[in-house]
Coordinates of C-alpha atoms in Angstrom, one line a residue:
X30 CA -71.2 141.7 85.6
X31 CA -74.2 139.6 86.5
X32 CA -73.8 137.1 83.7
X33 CA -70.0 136.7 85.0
X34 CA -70.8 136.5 89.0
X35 CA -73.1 133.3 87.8
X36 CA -70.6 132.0 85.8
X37 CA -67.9 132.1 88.7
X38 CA -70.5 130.7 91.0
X39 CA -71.0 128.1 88.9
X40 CA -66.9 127.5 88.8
X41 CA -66.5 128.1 92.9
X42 CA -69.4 125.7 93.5
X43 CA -67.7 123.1 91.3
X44 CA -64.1 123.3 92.8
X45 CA -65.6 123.4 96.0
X46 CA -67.3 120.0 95.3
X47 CA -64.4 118.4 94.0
X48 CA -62.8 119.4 97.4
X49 CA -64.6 117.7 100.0
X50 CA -66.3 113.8 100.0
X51 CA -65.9 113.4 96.4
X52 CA -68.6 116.0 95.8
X53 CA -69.4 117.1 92.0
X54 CA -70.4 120.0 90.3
X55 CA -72.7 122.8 91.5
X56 CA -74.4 126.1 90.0
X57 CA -76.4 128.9 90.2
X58 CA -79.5 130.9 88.6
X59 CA -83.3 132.1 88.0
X60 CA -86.0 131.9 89.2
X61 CA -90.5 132.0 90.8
X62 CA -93.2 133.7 88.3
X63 CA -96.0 136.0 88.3
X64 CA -97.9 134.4 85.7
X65 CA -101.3 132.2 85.9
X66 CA -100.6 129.1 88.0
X67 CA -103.1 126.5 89.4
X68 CA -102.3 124.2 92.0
X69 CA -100.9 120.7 91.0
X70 CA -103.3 117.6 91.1
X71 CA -102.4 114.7 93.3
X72 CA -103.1 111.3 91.4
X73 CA -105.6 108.6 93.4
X74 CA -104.2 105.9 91.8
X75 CA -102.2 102.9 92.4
X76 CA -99.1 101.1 91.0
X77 CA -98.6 101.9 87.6
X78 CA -99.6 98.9 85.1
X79 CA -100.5 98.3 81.3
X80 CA -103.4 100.4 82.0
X81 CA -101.2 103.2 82.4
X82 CA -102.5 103.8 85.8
X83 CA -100.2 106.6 87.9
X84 CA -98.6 105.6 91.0
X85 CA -100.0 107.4 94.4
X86 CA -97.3 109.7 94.7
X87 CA -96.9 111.1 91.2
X88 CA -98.4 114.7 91.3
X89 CA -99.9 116.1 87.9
X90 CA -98.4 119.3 87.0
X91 CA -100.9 122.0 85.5
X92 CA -100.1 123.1 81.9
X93 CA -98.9 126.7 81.0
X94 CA -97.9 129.3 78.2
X95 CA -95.3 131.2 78.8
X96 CA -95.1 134.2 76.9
X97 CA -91.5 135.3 77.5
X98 CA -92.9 138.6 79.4
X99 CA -93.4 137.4 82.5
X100 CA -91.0 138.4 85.5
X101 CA -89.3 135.8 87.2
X102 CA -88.6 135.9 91.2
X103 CA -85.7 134.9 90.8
X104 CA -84.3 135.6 87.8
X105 CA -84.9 132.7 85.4
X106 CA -82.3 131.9 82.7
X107 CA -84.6 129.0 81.1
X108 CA -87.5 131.3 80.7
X109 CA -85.6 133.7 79.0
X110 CA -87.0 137.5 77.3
X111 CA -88.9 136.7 74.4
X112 CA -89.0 132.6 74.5
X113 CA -92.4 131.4 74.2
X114 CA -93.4 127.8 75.8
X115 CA -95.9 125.8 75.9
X116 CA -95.4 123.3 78.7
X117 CA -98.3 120.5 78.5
X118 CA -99.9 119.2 81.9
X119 CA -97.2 116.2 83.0
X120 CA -96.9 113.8 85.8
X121 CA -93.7 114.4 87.9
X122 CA -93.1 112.1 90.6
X123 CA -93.1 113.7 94.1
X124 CA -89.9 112.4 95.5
X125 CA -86.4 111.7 93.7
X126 CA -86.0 108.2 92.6
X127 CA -85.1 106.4 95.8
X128 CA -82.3 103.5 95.9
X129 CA -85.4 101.0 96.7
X130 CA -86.7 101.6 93.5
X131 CA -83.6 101.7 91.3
X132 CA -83.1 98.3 93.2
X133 CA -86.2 96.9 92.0
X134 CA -85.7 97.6 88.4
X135 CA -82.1 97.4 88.1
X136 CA -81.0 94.9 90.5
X137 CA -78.5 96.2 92.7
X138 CA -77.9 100.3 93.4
X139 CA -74.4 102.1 93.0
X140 CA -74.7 104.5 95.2
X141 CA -72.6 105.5 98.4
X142 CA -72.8 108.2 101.1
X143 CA -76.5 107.3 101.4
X144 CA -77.0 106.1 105.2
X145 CA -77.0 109.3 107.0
X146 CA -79.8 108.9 108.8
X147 CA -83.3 106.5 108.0
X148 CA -83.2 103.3 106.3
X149 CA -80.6 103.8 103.1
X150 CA -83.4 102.6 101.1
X151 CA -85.1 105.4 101.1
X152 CA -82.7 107.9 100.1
X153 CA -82.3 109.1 96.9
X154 CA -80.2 106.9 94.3
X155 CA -77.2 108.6 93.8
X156 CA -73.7 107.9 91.4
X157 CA -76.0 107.6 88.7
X158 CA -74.7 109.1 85.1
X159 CA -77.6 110.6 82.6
X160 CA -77.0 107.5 80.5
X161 CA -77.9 105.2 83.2
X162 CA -81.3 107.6 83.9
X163 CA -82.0 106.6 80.6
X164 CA -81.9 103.1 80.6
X165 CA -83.7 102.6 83.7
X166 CA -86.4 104.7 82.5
X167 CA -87.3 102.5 79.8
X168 CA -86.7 99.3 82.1
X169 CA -88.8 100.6 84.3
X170 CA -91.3 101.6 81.5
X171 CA -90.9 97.8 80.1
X172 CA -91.8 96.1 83.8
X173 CA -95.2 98.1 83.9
X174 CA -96.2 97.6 81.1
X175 CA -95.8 101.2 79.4
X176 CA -94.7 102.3 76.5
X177 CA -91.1 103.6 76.7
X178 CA -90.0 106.8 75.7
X179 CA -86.4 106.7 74.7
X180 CA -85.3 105.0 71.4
X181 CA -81.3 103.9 70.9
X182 CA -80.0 102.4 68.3
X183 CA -83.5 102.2 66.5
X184 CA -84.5 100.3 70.0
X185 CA -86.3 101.0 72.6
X186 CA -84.6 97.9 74.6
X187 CA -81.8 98.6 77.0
X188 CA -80.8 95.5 77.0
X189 CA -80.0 96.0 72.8
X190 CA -78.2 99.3 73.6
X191 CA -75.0 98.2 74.8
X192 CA -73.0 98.5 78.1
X193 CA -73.6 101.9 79.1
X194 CA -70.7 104.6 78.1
X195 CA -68.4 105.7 80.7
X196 CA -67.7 108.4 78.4
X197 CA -69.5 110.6 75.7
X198 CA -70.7 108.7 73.2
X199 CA -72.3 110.0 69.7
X200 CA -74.9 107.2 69.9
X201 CA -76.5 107.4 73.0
X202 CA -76.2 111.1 72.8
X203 CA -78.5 110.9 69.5
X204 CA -81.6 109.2 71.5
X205 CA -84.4 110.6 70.1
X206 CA -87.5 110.5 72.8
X207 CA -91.4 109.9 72.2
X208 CA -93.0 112.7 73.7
X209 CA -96.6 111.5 73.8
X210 CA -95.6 107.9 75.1
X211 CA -97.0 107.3 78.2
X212 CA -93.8 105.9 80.0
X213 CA -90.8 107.2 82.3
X214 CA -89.0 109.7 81.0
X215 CA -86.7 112.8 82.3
X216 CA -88.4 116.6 83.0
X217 CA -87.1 119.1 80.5
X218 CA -85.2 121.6 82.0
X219 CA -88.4 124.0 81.6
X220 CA -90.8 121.2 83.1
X221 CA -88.6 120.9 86.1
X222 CA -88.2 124.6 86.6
X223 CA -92.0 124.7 86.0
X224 CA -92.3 122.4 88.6
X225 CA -89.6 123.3 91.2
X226 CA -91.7 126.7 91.4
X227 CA -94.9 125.4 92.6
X228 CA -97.2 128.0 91.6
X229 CA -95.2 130.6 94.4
X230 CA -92.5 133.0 94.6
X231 CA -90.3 131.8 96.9
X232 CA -86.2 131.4 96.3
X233 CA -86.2 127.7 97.1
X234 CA -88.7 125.0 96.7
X235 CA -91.4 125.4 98.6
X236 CA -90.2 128.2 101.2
X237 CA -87.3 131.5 101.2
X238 CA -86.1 129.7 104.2
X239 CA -84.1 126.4 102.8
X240 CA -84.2 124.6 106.4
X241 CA -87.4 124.5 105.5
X242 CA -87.2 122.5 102.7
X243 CA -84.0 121.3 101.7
X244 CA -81.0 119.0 102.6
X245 CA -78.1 120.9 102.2
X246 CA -74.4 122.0 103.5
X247 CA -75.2 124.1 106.5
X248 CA -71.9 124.2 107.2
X249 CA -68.4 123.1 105.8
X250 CA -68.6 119.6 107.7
X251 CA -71.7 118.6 106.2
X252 CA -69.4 118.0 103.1
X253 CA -68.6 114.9 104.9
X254 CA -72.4 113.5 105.3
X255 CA -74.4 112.3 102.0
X256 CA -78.2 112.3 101.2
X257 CA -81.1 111.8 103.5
X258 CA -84.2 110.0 103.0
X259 CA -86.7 111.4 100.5
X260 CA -90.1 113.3 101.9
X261 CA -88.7 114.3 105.2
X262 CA -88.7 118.0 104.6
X263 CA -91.5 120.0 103.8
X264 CA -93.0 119.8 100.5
X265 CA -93.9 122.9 98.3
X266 CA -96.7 124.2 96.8
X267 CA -97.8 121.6 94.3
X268 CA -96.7 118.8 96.8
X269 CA -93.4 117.9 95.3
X270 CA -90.6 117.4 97.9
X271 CA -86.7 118.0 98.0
X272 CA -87.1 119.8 94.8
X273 CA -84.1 122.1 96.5
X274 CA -81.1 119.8 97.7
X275 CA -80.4 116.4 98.3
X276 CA -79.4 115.3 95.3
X277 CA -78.9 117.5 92.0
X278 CA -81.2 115.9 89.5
X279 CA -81.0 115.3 85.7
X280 CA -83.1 117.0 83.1
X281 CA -83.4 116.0 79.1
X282 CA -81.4 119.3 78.1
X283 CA -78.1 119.8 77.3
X284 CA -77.1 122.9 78.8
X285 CA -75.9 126.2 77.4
X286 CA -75.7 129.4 79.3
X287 CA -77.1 131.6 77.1
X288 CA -81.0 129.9 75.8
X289 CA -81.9 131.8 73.0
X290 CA -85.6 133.2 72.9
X291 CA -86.3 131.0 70.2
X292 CA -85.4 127.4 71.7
X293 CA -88.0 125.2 72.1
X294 CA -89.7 123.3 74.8
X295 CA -87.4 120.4 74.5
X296 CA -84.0 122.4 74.6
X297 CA -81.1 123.3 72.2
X298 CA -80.3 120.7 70.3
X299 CA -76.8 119.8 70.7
X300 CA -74.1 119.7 73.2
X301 CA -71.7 118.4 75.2
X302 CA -72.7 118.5 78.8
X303 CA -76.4 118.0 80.7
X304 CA -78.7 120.2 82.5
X305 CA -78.8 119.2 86.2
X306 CA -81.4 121.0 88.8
X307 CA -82.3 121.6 92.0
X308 CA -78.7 121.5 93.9
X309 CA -77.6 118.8 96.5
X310 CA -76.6 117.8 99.9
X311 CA -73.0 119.0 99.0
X312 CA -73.5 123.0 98.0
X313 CA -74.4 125.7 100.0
X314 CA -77.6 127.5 99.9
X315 CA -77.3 129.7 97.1
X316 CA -76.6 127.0 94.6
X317 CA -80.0 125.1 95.7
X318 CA -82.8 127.9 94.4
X319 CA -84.9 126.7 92.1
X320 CA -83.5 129.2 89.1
X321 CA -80.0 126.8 90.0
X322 CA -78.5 125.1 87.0
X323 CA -75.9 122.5 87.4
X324 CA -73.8 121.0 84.3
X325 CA -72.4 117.6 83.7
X326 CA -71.2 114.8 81.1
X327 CA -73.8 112.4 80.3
X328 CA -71.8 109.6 81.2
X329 CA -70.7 111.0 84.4
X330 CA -72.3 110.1 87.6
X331 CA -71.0 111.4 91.0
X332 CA -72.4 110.9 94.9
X333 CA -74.4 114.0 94.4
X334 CA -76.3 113.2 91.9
X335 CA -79.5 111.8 91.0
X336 CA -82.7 112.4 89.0
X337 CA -87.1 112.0 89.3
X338 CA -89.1 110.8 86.4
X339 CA -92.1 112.2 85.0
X340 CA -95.0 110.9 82.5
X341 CA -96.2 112.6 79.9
X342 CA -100.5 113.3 80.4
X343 CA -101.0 112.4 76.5

């Protein structure tokens, strides 16, 4: 009966979405720990370069094993009975990528319903599909100097890729990703979730009260608004900030309901649909705890959705 009520969560926060404002999927899900946890480390540096130097507000996220004992508060359904991870110490930036910066590496931003309130360029690029997360990952990667993570088409340049797919494709759907490089990438589902948790117990990022902490439909009007400017809300224990709401975000993973205990840190390995995080703007409080997991096409995009990047410590 549990299984099922997430499952029809999952449906009613979709059609709901659909409903108002062009909205998109939604979800629901698991949960805090009561494992070891250290606080996160805030980086000192500057602009990233060739050096690999980390930008100011990237926040280093402490490494952990997960022995697939621990209880979860809430419930997870990534760190499942039984599955063992080891999640290695990762830089996640602190803020979801803003229009401003999608700008300077891409040129021009698609999104819309983004000038609620502040200056729009602040506020979190939105209408963006997984595909197009990937390619500005590496572009970004290939302006500072880094070494990119994601390889298509035996490539790690975009620009060889192709025009990105507006529907599934098998060969951007079999891009294979460096794990030790020391460029922008997308958190695993577990690395968000890691993340999203901040070394506390509470429901939603950062606090069990989501005013606190979160952009989200208050009430059924608010369909009719869009995404605020990033960092206004209070940040959570390891200093990340609208880790609940505001925009959902895209992980690595493709997503299946059911993770067996034996997948491994970087997912299952096939699919059809994405692993989103976090909630957005659009859903109600329930579907914005950090245990909620949203599902989407890769080439899919939608007003209410977005991603952060993180880089790998190695």
């Amino acid at each position: 009966m549990k299984k099922f009520a997430k499952i029809s969560a999952v449906l009613a926060a979709m059609a709901i979405a659909f409903s108002f404002a062009g909205c998109s999927d939604g979800s629901s899900g698991g949960g805090s720990d009561s494992s070891e946890i250290t606080g996160g480390e805030t980086s000192g540096g500057g602009t990233s370069g060739g050096s690999g130097e980390i930008s100011k507000d990237f926040v280093k996220i402490p490494a952990v094993s997960i022995t697939g004992s621990e209880s979860w508060t809430p419930e997870s359904e990534v760190f499942v009975s039984k599955r063992r991870l080891e999640i290695k110490s990762f830089w996640m930036s602190d803020h979801e990528v803003t229009q401003a910066e999608w700008k300077d590496v891409m040129g021009s931003t698609p999104s819309y319903m983004a000038n609620v309130d502040g200056n729009p360029d602040n506020n979190p690029v939105n209408e963006v599909s997984w595909y197009d997360a990937l390619v500005y990952c590496n572009k970004r990667s290939i302006k500072e100097g880094l070494t990119s993570c994601y390889k298509i088409k035996d490539s790690t340049d975009p620009d060889k890729w192709g025009k990105v797919p507006t529907k599934s494709d098998d060969t951007w759907n079999a891009v294979t990703c460096d794990w030790k490089a020391n460029g922008y990438r997308l958190p695993t589902d577990a690395e968000w979730e890691w993340a999203a948790r901040g070394g506390e117990n509470y429901k939603y990022a950062g606090s069990d009260d989501i005013d606190d902490v979160a952009w989200y439909a208050k009430y059924e009007y608010e369909y009719d608004k869009g995404t605020r400017e990033v960092k206004r809300k209070k940040p959570h224990g390891y200093v990340l900030y609208d880790m609940s709401g505001n925009v959902w975000e895209w992980c690595w993973d493709w997503w299946r309901e059911n993770i067996p205990s034996d997948t491994p840190a970087e997912g299952v390995p096939s699919g059809s649909l994405r692993s989103l995080r976090g909630g957005s703007w659009c859903n109600y409080d329930n579907i914005c705890s950090v245990d909620s997991r949203g599902i989407k096409a890769p080439s899919e995009g939608g007003n209410i959705t977005g991603f952060r990047v993180v880089r790998s410590c190695e």
